JSON list of C-alpha atoms in Angstrom, two decimals:
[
{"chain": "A", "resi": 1, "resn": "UNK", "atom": "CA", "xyz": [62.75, -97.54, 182.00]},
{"chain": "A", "resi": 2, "resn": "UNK", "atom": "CA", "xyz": [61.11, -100.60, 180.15]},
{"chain": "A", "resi": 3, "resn": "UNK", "atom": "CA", "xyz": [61.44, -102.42, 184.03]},
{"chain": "A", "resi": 4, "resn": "UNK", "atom": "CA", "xyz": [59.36, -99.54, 185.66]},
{"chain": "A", "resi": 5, "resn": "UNK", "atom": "CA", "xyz": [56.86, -99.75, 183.36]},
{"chain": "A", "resi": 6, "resn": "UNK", "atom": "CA", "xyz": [56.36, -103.22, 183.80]},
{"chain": "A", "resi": 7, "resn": "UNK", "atom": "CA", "xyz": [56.16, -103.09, 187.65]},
{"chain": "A", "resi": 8, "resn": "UNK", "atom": "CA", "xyz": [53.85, -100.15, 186.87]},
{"chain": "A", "resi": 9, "resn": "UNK", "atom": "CA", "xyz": [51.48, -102.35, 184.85]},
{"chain": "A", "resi": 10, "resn": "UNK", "atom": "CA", "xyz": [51.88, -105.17, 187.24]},
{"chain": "A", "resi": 11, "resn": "UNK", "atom": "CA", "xyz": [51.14, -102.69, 190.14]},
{"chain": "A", "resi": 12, "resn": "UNK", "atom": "CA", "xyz": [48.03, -101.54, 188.29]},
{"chain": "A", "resi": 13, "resn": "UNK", "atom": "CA", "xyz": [46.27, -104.46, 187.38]},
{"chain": "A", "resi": 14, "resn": "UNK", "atom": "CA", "xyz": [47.01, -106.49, 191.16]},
{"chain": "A", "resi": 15, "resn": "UNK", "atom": "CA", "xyz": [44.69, -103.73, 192.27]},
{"chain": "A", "resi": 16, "resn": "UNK", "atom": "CA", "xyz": [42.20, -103.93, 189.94]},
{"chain": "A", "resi": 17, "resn": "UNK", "atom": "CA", "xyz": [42.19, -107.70, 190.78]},
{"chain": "A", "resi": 18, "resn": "UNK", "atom": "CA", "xyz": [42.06, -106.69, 194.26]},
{"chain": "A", "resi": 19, "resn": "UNK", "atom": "CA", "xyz": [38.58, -104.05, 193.56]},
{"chain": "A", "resi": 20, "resn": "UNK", "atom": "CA", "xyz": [37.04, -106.82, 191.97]},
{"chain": "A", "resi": 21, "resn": "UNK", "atom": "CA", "xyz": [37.00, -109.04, 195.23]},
{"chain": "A", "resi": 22, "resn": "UNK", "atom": "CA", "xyz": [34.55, -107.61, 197.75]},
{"chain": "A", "resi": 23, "resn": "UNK", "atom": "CA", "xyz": [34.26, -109.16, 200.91]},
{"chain": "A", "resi": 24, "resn": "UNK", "atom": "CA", "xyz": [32.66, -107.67, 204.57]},
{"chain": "A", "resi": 25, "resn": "UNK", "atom": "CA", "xyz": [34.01, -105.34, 206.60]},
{"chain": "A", "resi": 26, "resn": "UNK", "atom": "CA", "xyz": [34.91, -107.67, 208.84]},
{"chain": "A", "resi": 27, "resn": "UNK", "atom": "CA", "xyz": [36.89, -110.09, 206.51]},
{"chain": "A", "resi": 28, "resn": "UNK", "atom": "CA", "xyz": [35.40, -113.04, 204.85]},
{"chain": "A", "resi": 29, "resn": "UNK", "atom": "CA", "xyz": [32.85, -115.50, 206.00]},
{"chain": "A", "resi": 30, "resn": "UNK", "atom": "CA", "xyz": [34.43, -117.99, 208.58]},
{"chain": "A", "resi": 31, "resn": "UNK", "atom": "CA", "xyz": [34.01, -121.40, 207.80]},
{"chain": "A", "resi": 32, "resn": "UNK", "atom": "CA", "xyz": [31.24, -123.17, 210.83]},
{"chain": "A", "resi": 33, "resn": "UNK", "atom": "CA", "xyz": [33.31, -126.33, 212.04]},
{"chain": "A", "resi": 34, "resn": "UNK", "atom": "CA", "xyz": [30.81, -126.68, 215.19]},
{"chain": "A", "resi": 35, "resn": "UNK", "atom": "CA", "xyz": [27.45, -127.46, 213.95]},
{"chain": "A", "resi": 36, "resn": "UNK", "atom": "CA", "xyz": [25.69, -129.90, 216.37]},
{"chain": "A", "resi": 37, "resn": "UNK", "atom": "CA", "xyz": [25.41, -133.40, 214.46]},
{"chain": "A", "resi": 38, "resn": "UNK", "atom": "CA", "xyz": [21.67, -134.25, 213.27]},
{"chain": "A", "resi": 39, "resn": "UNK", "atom": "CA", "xyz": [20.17, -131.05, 213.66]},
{"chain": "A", "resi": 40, "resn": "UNK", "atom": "CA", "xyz": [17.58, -130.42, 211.08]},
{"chain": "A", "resi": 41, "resn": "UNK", "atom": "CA", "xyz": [15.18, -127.44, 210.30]},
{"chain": "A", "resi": 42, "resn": "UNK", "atom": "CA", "xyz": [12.77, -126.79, 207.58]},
{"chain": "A", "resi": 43, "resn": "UNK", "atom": "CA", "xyz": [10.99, -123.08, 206.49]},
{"chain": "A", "resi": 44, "resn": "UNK", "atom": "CA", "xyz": [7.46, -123.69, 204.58]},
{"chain": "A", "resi": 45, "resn": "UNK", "atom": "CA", "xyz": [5.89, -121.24, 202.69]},
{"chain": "A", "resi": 46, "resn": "UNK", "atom": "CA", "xyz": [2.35, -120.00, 203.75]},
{"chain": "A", "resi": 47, "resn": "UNK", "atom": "CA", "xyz": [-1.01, -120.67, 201.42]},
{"chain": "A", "resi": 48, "resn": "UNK", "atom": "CA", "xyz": [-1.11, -116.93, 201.46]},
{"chain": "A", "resi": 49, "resn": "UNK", "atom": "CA", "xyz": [1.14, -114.38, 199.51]},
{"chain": "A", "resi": 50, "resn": "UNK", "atom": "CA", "xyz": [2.54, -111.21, 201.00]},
{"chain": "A", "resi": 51, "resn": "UNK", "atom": "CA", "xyz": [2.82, -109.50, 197.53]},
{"chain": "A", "resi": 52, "resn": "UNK", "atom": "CA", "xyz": [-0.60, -110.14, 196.02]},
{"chain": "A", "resi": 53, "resn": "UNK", "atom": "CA", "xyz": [0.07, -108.12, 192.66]},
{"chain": "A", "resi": 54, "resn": "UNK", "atom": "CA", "xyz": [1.24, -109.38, 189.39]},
{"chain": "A", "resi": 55, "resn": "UNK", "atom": "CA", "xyz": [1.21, -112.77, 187.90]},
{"chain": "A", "resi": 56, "resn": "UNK", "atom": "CA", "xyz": [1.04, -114.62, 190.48]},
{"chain": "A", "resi": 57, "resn": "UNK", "atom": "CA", "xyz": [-1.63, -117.24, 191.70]},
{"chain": "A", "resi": 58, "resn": "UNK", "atom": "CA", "xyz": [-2.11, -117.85, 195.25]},
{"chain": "A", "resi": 59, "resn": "UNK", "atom": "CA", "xyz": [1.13, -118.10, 196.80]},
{"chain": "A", "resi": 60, "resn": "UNK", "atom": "CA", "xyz": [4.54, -119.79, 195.73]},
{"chain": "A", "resi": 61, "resn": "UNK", "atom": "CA", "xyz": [4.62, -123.33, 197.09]},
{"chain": "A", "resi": 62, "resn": "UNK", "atom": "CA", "xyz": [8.18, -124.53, 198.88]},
{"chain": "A", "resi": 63, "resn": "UNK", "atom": "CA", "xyz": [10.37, -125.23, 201.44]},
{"chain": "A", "resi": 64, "resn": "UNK", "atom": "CA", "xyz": [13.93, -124.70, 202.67]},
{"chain": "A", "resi": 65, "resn": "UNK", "atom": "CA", "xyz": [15.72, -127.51, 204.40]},
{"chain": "A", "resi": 66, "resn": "UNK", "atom": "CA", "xyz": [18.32, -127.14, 206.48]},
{"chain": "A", "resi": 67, "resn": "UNK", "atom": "CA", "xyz": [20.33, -129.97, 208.16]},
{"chain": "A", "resi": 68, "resn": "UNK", "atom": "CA", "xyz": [24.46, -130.28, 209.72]},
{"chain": "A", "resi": 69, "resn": "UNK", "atom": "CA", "xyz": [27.23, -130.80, 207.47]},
{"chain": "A", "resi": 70, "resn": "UNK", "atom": "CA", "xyz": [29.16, -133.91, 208.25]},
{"chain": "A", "resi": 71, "resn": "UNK", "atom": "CA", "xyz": [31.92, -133.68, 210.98]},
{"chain": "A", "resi": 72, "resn": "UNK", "atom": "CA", "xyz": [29.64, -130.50, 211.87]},
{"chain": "A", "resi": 73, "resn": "UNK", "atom": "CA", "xyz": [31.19, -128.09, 209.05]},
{"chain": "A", "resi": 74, "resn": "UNK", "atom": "CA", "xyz": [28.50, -126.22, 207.58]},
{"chain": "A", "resi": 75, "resn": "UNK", "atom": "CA", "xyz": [24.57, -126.81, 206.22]},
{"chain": "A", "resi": 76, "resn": "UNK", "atom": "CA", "xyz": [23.22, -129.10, 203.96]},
{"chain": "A", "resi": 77, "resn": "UNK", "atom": "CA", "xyz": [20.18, -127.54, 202.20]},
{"chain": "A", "resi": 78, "resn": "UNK", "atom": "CA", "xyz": [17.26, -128.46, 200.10]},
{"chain": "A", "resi": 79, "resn": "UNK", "atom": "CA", "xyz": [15.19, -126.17, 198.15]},
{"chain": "A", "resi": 80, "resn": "UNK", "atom": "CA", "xyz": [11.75, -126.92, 196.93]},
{"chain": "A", "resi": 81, "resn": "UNK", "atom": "CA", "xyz": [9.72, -123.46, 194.70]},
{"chain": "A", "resi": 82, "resn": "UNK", "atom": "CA", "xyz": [6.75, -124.44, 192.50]},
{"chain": "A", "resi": 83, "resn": "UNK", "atom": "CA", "xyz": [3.54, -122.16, 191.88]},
{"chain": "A", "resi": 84, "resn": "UNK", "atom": "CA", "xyz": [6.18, -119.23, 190.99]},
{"chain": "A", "resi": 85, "resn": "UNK", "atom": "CA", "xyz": [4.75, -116.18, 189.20]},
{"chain": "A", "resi": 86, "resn": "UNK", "atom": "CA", "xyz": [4.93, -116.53, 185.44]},
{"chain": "A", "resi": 87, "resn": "UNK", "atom": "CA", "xyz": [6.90, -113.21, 184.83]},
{"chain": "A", "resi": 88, "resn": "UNK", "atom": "CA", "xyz": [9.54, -111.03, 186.76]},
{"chain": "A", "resi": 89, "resn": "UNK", "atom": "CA", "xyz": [12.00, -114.07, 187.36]},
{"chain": "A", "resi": 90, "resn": "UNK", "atom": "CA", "xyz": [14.96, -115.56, 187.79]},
{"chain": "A", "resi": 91, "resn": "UNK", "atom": "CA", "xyz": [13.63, -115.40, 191.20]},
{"chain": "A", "resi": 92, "resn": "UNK", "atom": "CA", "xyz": [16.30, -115.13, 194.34]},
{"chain": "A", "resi": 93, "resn": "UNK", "atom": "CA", "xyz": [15.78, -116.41, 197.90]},
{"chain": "A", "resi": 94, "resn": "UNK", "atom": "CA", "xyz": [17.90, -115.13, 201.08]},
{"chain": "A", "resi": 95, "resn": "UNK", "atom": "CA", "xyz": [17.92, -116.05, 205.07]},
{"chain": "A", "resi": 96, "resn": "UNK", "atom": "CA", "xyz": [16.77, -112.84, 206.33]},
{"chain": "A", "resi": 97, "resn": "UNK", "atom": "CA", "xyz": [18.12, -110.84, 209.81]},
{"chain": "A", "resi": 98, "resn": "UNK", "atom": "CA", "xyz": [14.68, -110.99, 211.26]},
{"chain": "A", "resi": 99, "resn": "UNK", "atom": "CA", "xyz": [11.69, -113.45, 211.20]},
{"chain": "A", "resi": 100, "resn": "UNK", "atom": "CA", "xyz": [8.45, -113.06, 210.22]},
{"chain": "A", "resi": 101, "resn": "UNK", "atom": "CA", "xyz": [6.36, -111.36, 212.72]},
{"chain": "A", "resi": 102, "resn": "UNK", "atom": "CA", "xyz": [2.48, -112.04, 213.18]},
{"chain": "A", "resi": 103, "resn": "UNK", "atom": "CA", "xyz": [1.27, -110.03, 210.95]},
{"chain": "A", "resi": 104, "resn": "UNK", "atom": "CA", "xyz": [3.00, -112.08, 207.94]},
{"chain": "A", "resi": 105, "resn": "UNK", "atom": "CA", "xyz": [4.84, -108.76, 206.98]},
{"chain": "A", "resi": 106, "resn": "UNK", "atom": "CA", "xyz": [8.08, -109.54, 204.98]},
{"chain": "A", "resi": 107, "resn": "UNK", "atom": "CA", "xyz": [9.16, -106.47, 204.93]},
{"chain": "A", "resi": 108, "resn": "UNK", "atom": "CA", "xyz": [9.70, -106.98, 208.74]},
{"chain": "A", "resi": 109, "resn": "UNK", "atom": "CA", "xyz": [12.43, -109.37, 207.98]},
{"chain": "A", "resi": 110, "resn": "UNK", "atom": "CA", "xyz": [14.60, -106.23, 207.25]},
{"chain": "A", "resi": 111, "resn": "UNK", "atom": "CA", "xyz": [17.92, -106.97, 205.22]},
{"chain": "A", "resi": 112, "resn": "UNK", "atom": "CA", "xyz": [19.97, -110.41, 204.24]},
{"chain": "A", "resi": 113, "resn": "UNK", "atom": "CA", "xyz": [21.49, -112.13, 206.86]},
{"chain": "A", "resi": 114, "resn": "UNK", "atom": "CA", "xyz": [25.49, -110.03, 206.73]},
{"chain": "A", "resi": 115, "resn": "UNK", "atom": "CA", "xyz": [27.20, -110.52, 209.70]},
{"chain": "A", "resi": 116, "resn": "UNK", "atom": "CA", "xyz": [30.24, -109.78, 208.25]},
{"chain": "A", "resi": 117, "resn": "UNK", "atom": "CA", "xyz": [28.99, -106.45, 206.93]},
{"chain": "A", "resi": 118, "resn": "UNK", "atom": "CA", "xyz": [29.75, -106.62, 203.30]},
{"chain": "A", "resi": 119, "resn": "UNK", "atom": "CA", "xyz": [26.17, -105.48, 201.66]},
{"chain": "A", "resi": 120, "resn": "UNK", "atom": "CA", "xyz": [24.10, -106.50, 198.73]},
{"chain": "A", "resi": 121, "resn": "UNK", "atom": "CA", "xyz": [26.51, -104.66, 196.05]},
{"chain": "A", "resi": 122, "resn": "UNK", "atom": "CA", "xyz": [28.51, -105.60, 193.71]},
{"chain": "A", "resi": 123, "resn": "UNK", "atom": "CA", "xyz": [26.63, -108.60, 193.33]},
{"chain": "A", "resi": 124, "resn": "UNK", "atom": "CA", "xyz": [27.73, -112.08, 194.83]},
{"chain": "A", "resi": 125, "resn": "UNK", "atom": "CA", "xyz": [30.83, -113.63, 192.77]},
{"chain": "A", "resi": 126, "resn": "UNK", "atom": "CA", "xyz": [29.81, -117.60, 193.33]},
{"chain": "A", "resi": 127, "resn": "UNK", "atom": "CA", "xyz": [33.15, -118.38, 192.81]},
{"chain": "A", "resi": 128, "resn": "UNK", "atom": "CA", "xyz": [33.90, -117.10, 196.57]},
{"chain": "A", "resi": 129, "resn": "UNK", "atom": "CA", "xyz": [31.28, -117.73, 198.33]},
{"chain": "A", "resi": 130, "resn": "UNK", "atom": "CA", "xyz": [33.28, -116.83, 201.27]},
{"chain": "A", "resi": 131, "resn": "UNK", "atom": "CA", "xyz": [33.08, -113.34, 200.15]},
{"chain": "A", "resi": 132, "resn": "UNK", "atom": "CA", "xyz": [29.38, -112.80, 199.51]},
{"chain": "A", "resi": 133, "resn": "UNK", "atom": "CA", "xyz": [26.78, -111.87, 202.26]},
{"chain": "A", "resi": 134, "resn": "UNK", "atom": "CA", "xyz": [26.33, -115.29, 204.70]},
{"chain": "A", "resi": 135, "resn": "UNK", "atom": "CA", "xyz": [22.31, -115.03, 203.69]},
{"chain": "A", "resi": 136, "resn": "UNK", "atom": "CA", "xyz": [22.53, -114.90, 199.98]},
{"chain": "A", "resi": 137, "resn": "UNK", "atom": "CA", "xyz": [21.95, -118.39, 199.27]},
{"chain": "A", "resi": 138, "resn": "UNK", "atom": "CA", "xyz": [21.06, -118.18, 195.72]},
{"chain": "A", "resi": 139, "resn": "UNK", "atom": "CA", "xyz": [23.29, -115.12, 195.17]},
{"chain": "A", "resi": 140, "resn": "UNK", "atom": "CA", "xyz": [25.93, -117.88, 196.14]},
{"chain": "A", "resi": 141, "resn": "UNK", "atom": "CA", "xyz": [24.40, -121.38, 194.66]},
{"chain": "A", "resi": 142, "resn": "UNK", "atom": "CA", "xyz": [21.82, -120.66, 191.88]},
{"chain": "A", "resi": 143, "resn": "UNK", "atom": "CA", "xyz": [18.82, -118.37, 191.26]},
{"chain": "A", "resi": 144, "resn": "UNK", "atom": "CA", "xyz": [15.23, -120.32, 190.78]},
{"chain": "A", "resi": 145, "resn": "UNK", "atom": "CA", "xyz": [14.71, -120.21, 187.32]},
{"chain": "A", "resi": 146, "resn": "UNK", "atom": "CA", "xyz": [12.22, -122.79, 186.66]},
{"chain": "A", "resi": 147, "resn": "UNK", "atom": "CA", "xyz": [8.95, -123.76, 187.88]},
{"chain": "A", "resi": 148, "resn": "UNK", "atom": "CA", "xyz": [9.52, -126.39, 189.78]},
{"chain": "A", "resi": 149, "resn": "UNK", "atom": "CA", "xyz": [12.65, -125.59, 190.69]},
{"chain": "A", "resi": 150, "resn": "UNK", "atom": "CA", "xyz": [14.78, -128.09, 193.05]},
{"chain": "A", "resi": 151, "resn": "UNK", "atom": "CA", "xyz": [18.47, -127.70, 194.19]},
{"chain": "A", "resi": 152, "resn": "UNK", "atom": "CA", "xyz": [20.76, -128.56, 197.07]},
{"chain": "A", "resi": 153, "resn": "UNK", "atom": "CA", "xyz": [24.06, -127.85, 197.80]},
{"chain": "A", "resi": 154, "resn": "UNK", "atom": "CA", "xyz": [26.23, -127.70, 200.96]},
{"chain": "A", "resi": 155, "resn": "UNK", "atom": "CA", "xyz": [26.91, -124.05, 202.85]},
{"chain": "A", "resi": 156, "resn": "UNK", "atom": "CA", "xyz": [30.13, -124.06, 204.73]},
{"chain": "A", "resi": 157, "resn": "UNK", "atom": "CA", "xyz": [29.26, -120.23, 206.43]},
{"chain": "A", "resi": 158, "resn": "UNK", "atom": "CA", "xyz": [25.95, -121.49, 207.55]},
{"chain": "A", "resi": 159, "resn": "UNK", "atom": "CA", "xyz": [25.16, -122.17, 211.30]},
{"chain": "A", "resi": 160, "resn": "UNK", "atom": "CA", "xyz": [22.45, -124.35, 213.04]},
{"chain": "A", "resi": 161, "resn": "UNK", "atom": "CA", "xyz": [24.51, -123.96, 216.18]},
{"chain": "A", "resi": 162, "resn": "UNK", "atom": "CA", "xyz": [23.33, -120.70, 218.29]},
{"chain": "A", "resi": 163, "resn": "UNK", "atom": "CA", "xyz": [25.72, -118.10, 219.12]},
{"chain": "A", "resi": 164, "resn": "UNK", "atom": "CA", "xyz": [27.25, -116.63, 215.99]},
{"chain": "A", "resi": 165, "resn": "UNK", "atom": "CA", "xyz": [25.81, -114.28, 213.72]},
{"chain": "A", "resi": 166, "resn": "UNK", "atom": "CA", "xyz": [25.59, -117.07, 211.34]},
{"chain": "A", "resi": 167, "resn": "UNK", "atom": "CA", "xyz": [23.09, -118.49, 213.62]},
{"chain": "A", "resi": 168, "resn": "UNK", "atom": "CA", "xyz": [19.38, -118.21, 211.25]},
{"chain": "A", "resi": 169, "resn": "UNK", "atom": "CA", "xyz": [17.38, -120.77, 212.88]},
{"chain": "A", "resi": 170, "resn": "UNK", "atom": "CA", "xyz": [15.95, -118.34, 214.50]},
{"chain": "A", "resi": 171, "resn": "UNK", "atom": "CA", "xyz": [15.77, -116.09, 211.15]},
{"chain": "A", "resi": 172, "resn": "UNK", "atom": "CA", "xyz": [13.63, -116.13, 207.90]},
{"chain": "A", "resi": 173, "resn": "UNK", "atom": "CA", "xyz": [13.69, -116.82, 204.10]},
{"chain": "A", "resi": 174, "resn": "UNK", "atom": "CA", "xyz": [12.23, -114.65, 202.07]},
{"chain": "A", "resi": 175, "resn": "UNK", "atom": "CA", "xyz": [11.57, -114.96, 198.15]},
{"chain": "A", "resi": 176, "resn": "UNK", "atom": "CA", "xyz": [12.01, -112.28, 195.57]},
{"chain": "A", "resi": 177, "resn": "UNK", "atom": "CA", "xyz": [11.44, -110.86, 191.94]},
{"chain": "A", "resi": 178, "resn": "UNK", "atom": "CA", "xyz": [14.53, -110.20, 189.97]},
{"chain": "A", "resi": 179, "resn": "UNK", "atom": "CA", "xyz": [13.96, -106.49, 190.77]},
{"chain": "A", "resi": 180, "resn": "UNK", "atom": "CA", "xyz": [13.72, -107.37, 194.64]},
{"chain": "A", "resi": 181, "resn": "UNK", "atom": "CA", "xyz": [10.51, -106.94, 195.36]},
{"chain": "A", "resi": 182, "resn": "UNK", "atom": "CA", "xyz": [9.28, -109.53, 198.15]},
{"chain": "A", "resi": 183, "resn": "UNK", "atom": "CA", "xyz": [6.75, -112.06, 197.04]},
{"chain": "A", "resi": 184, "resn": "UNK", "atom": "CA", "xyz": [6.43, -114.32, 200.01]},
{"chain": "A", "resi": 185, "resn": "UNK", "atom": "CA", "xyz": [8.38, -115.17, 203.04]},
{"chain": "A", "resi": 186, "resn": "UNK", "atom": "CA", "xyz": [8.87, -118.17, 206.23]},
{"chain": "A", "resi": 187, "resn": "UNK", "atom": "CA", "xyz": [10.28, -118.93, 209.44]},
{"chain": "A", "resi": 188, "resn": "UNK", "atom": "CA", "xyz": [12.79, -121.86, 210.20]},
{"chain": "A", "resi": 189, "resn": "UNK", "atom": "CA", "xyz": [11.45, -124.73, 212.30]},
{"chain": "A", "resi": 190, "resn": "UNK", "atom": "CA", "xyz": [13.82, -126.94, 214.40]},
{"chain": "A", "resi": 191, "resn": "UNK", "atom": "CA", "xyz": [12.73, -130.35, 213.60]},
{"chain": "A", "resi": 192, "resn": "UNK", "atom": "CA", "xyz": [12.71, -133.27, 216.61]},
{"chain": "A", "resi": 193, "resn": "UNK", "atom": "CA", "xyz": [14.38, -136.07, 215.04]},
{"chain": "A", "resi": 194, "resn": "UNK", "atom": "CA", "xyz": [15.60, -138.07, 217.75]},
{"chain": "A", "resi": 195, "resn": "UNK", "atom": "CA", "xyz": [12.76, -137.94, 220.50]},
{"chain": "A", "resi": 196, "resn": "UNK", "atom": "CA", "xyz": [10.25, -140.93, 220.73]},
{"chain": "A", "resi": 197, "resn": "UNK", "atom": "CA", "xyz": [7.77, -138.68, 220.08]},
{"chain": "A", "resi": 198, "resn": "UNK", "atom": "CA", "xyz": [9.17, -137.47, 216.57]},
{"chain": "A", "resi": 199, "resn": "UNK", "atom": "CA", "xyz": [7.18, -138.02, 213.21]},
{"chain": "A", "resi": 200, "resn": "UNK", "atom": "CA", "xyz": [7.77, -138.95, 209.50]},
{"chain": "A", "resi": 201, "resn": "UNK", "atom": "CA", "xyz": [6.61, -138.11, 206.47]},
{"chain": "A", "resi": 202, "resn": "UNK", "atom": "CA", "xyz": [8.72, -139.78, 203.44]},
{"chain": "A", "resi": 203, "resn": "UNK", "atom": "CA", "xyz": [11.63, -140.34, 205.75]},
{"chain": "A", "resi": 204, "resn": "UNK", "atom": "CA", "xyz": [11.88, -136.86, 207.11]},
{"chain": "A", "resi": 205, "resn": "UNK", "atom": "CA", "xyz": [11.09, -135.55, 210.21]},
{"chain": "A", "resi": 206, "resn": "UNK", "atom": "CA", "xyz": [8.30, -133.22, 211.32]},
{"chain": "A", "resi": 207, "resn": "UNK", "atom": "CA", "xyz": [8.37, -129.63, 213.01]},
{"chain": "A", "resi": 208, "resn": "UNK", "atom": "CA", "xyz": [8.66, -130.54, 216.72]},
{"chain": "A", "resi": 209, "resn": "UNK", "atom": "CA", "xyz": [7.19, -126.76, 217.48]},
{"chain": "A", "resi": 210, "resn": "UNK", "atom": "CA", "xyz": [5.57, -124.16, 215.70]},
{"chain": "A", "resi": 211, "resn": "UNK", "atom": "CA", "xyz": [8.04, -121.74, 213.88]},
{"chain": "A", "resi": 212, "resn": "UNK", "atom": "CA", "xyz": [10.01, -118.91, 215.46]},
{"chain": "A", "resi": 213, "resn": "UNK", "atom": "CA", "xyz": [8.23, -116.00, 216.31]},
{"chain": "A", "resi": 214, "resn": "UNK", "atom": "CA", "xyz": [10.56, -113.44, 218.27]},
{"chain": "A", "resi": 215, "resn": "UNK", "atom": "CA", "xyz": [12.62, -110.49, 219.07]},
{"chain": "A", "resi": 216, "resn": "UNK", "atom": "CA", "xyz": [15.31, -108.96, 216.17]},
{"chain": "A", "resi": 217, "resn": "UNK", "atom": "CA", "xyz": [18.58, -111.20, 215.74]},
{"chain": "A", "resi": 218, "resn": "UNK", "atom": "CA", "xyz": [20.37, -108.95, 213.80]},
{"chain": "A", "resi": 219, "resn": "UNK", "atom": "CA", "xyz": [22.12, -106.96, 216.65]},
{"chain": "A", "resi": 220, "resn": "UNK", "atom": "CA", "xyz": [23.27, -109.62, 218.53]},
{"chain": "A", "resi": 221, "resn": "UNK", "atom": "CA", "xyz": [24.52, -111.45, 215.58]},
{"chain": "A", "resi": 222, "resn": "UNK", "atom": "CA", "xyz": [26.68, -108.97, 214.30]},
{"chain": "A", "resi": 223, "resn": "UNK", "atom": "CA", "xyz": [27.98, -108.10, 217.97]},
{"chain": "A", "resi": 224, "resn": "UNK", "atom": "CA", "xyz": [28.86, -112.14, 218.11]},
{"chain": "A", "resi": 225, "resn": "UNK", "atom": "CA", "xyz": [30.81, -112.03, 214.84]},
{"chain": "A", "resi": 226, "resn": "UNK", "atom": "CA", "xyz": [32.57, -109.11, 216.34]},
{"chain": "A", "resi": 227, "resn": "UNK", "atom": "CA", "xyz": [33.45, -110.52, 219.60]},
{"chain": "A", "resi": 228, "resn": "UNK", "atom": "CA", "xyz": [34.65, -113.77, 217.41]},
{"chain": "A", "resi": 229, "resn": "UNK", "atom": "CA", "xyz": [36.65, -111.75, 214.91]},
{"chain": "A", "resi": 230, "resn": "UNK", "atom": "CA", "xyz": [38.71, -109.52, 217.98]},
{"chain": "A", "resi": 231, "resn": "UNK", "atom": "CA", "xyz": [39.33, -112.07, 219.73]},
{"chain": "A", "resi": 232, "resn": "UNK", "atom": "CA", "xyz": [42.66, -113.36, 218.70]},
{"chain": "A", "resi": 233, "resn": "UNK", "atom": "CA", "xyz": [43.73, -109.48, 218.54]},
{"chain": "A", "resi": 234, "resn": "UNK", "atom": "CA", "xyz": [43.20, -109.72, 221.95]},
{"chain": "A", "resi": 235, "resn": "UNK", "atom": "CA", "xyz": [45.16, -112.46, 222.70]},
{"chain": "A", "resi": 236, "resn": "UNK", "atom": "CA", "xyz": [48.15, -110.98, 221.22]},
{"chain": "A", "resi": 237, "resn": "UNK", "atom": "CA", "xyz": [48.15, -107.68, 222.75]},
{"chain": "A", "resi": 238, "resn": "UNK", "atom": "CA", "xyz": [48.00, -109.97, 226.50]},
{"chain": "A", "resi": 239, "resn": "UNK", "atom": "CA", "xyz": [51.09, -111.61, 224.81]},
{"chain": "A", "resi": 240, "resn": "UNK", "atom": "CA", "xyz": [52.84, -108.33, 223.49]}
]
């Protein structure tokens, strides 16, 4: 009697550990081993704000910088906010599915970047990043909660390499209040870094083009992630 209770207790709280790890529908994030070495990109925020309520004046200042992991396995990223509003923080900061259109709408961006469809709730345990959406970057390393604020850190579900859903170069960041309202919002531009033609400023290199203005991503990412994820099933049922 006392050994079925145990097992009962033990039975109980392995699932409670399991409800309190949420990952996507399709599994957890898949570590990027095939990022092409020395590619670089950078996402500046414009002089004007796309919420121009509140405390805020003129826009936040700041860039995202995005460059391969070594050996190609993931992003290494630099964050730059200053100019943030004084109230409504910690702020947050997530690649987006879509980029910004002309109209500077961030809104337009739609949702985080979540090709592994696991959603915005619970929250992001930082613990397993693995588990938390691939576009919540400071869900996963640290909301901005000064002014400045700097960080970097290294991604390992990021991808600079097109073709999986991971792919954002061709996405958006977007800033937000602590009650997720959008203050301001930027596309990712490839930078030229090993043409004769490339410029520096302070060592790094410039925007080779103007940033990506295009068609949605999110379909197609999530359809790549698919194909990615079935694949070995596949496989087996050839070998069955």
């Amino acid at each position: 009697m006392r050994l079925s209770h145990v097992l009962s207790l033990s039975t109980v709280g392995i699932c409670a550990l399991a409800q309190n790890i949420t990952t996507g529908q399709l599994g957890d994030a898949i570590i990027v081993t095939n990022n092409p070495a020395g590619k670089q990109a950078v996402a500046t925020l414009p002089d004007k704000p796309f919420f121009t309520s509140g405390a805020l004046n003129g826009n936040v200042k700041g860039t995202v910088k995005a460059a391969s992991g070594v050996d190609g396995v993931g992003v290494d990223f630099e964050v730059s906010f200053s100019n943030l509003p004084t109230e409504g923080g910690p702020f947050t900061y997530h690649i987006h599915v879509d980029p910004v259109d002309g109209s500077g709408n961030c809104t337009n961006t739609l949702a985080h970047l979540d090709p592994f469809i696991r959603g915005e709730d619970p929250a992001c345990n930082s613990t397993r990043p693995e588990t938390c959406q691939v576009g919540d970057l400071s869900g996963k390393y640290g909301k901005i909660t000064s002014d400045p604020f700097t960080a970097k850190f290294h991604d390992n579900f990021t991808s600079v390499s097109e073709g999986p859903g991971s792919y954002f170069l061709n996405r958006s960041i977007v800033v937000h209040f602590a009650n997720k309202t959008r203050i301001t919002c930027a596309n990712f531009a490839v930078l030229d870094c090993s043409a004769s033609n490339a410029t520096t400023t302070n060592g790094s290199c410039e925007p080779s083009s103007t940033p990506h203005n295009g068609s949605p991503r999110g379909a197609s990412g999530a359809l790549a992630i698919k194909t990615l994820v079935l694949l070995p099933v596949v496989a087996m049922l050839f070998t069955l």
